[in-house]
PDB file of C-alpha atoms in Angstrom:
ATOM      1  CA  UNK A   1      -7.279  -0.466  11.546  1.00 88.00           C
ATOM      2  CA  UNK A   2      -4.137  -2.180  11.217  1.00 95.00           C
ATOM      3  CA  UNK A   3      -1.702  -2.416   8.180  1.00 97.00           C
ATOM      4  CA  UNK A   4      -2.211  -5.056   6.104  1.00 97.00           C
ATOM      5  CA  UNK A   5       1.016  -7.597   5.708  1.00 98.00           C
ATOM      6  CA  UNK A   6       2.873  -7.505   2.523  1.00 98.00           C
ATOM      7  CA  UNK A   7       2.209 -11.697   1.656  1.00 98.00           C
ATOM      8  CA  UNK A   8       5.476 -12.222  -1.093  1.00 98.00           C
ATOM      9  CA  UNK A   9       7.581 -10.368  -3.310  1.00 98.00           C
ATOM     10  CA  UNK A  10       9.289 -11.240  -6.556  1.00 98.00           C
ATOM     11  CA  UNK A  11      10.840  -9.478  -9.459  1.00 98.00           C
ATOM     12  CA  UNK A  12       7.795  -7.388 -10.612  1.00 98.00           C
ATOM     13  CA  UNK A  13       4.863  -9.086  -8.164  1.00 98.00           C
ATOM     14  CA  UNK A  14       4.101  -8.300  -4.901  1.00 98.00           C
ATOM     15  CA  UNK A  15       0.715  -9.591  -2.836  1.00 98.00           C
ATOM     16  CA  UNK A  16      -1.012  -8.000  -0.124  1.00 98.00           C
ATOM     17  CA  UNK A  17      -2.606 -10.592   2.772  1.00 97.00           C
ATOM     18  CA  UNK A  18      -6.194 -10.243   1.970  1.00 94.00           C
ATOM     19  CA  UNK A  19      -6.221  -8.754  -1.350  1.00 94.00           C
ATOM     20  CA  UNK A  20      -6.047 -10.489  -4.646  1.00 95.00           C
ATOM     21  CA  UNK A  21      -4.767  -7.844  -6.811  1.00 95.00           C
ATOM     22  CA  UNK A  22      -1.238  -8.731  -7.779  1.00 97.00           C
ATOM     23  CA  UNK A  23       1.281  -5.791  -7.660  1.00 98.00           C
ATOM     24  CA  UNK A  24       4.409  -4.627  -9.748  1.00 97.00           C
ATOM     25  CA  UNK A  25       4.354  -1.325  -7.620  1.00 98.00           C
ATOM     26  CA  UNK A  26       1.868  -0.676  -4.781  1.00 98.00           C
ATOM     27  CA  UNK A  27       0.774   1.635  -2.042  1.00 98.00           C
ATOM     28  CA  UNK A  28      -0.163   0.411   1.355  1.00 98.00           C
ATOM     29  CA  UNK A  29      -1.487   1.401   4.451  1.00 98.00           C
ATOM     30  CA  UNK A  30      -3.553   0.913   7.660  1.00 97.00           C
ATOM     31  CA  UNK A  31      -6.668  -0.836   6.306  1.00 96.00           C
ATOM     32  CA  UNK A  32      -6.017  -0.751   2.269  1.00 96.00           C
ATOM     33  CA  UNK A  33      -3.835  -1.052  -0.675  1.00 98.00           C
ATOM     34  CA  UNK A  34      -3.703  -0.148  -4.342  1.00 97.00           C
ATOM     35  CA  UNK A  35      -1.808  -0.307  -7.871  1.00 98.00           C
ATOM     36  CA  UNK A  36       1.187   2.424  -7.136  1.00 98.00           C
ATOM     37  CA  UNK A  37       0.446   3.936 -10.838  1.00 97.00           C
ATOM     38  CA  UNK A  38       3.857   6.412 -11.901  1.00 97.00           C
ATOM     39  CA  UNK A  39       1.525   7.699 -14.452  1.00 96.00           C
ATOM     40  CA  UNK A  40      -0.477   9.666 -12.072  1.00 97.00           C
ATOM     41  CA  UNK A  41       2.456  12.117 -10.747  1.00 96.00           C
ATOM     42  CA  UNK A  42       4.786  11.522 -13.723  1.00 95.00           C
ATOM     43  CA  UNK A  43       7.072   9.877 -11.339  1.00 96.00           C
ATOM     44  CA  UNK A  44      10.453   8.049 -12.883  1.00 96.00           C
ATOM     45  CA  UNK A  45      13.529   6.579 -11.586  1.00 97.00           C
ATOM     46  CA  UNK A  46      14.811  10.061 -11.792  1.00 96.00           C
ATOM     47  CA  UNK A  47      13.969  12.360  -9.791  1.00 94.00           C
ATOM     48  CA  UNK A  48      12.012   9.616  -8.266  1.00 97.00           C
ATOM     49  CA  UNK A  49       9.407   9.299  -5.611  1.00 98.00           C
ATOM     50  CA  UNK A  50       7.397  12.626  -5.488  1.00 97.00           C
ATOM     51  CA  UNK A  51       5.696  13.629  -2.142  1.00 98.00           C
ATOM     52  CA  UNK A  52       2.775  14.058  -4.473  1.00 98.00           C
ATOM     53  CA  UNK A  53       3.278   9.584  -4.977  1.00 98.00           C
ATOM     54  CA  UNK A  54       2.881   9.911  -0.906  1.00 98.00           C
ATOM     55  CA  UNK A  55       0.057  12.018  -0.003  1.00 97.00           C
ATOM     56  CA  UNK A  56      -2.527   9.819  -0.470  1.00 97.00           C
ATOM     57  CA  UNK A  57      -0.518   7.366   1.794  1.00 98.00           C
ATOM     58  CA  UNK A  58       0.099  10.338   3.953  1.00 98.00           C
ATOM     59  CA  UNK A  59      -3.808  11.405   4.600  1.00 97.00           C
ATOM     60  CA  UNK A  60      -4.831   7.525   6.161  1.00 97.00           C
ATOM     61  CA  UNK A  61      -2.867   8.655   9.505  1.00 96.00           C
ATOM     62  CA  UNK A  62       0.184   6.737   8.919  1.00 98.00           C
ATOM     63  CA  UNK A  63       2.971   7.447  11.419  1.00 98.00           C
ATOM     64  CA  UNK A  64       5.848   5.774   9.621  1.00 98.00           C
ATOM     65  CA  UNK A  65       6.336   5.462   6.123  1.00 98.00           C
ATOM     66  CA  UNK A  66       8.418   3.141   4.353  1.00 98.00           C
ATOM     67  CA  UNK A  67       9.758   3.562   0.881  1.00 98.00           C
ATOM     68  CA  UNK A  68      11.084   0.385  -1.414  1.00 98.00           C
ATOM     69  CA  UNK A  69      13.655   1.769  -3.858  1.00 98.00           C
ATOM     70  CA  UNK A  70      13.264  -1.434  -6.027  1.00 98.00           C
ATOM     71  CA  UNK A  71      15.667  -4.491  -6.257  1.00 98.00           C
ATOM     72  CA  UNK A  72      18.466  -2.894  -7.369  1.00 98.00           C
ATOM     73  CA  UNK A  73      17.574   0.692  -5.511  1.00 98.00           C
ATOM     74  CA  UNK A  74      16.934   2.316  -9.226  1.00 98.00           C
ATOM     75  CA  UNK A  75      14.629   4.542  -7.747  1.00 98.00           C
ATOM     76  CA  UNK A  76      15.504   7.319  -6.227  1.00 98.00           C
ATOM     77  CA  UNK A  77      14.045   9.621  -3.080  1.00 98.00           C
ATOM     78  CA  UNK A  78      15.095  13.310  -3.575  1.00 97.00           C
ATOM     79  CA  UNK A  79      15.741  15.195  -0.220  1.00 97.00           C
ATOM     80  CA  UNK A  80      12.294  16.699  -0.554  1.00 97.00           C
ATOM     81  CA  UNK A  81      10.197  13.949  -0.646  1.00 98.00           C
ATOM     82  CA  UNK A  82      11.905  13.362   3.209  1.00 98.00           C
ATOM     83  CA  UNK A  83      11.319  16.637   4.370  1.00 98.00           C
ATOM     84  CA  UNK A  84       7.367  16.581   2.890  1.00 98.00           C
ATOM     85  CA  UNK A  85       7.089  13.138   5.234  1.00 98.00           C
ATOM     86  CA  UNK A  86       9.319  14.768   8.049  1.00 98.00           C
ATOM     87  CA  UNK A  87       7.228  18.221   8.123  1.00 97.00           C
ATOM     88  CA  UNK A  88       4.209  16.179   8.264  1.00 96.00           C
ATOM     89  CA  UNK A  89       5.620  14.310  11.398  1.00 98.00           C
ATOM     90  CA  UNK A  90       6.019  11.116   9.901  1.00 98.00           C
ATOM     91  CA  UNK A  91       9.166   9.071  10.181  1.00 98.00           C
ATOM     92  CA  UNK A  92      10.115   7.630   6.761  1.00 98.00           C
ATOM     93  CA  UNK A  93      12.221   4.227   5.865  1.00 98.00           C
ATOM     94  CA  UNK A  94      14.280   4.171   2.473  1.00 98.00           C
ATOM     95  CA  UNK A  95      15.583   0.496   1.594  1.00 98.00           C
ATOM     96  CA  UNK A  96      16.097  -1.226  -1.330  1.00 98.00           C
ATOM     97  CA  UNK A  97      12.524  -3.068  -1.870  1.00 98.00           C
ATOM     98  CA  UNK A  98      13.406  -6.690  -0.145  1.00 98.00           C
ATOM     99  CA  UNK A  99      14.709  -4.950   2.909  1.00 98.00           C
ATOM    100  CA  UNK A 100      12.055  -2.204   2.689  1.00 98.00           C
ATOM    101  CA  UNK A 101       9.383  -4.950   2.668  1.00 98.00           C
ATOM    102  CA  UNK A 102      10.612  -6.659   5.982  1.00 98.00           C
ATOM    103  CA  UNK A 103      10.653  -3.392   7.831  1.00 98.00           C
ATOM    104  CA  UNK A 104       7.201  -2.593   6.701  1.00 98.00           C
ATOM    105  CA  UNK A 105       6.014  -5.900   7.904  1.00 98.00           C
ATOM    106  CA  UNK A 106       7.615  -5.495  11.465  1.00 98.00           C
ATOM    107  CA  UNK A 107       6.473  -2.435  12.071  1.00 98.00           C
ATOM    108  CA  UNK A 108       2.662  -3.993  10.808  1.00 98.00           C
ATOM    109  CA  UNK A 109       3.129  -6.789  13.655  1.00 98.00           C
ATOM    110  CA  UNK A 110       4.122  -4.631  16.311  1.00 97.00           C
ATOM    111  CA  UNK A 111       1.118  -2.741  15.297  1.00 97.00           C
ATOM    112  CA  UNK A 112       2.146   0.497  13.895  1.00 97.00           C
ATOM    113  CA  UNK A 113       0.322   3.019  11.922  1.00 98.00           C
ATOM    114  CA  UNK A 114       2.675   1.976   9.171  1.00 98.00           C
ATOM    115  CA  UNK A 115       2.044   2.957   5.159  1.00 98.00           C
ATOM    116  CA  UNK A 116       4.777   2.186   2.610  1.00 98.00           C
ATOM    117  CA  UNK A 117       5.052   2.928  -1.192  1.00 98.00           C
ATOM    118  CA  UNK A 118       6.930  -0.133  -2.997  1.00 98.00           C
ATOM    119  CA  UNK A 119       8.926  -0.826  -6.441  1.00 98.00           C
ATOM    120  CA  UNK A 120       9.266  -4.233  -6.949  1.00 98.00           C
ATOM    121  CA  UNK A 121      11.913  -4.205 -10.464  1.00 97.00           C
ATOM    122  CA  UNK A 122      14.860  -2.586 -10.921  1.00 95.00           C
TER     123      UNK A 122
END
């Protein structure tokens, strides 16, 4: 199963080709994609992304994850979080969310197990 592309991004919208749920924050990986809902692991700007936010991502086989700090890289990634994806032998990507976005849709093309968690305001 491959990952699906990330169609546009704008200040608080983001598309997935081939699902027409429109995102302000979203998880992807090989095959799928959902609302990326804070709520659910009490995540914030600060501390920021949790490895609990990841393990969902984590558990569909990924072997890269990439991580979209948001537009103006508000949203931090504590040292943890890295070490959770690096113990788990996955290589992780943190950009701001534009950048972040055009990684995650090279690595797609060239085909790689690629899963990403993205913030698409501040």
């Amino acid at each position: 199963m491959s990952s699906p592309e990330i169609a546009s991004l704008s200040w608080g919208q983001m598309k997935v080709k081939g699902c027409s749920t429109t995102y302000k924050d979203c998880k992807v990986w090989p095959g799928g994609s959902r609302t990326w809902d804070w709520r659910e692991t009490g995540t914030d700007h600060s501390p920021g992304v949790q490895p609990a936010d990841l393990e969902e991502v984590v558990k569909k086989g990924v072997k890269t994850v990439v991580i979209g700090r948001g537009m103006s890289e508000a949203l931090q990634v504590p040292a943890s979080t890295v070490d959770y994806l690096k113990k788990n032998g996955i290589d992780v990507v943190v950009l701001q969310t534009e950048k972040a976005v055009a990684e995650y849709n090279a690595l797609a093309a060239q085909g790689v197990k690629v899963g990403g968690v993205f913030h698409s305001t501040c």
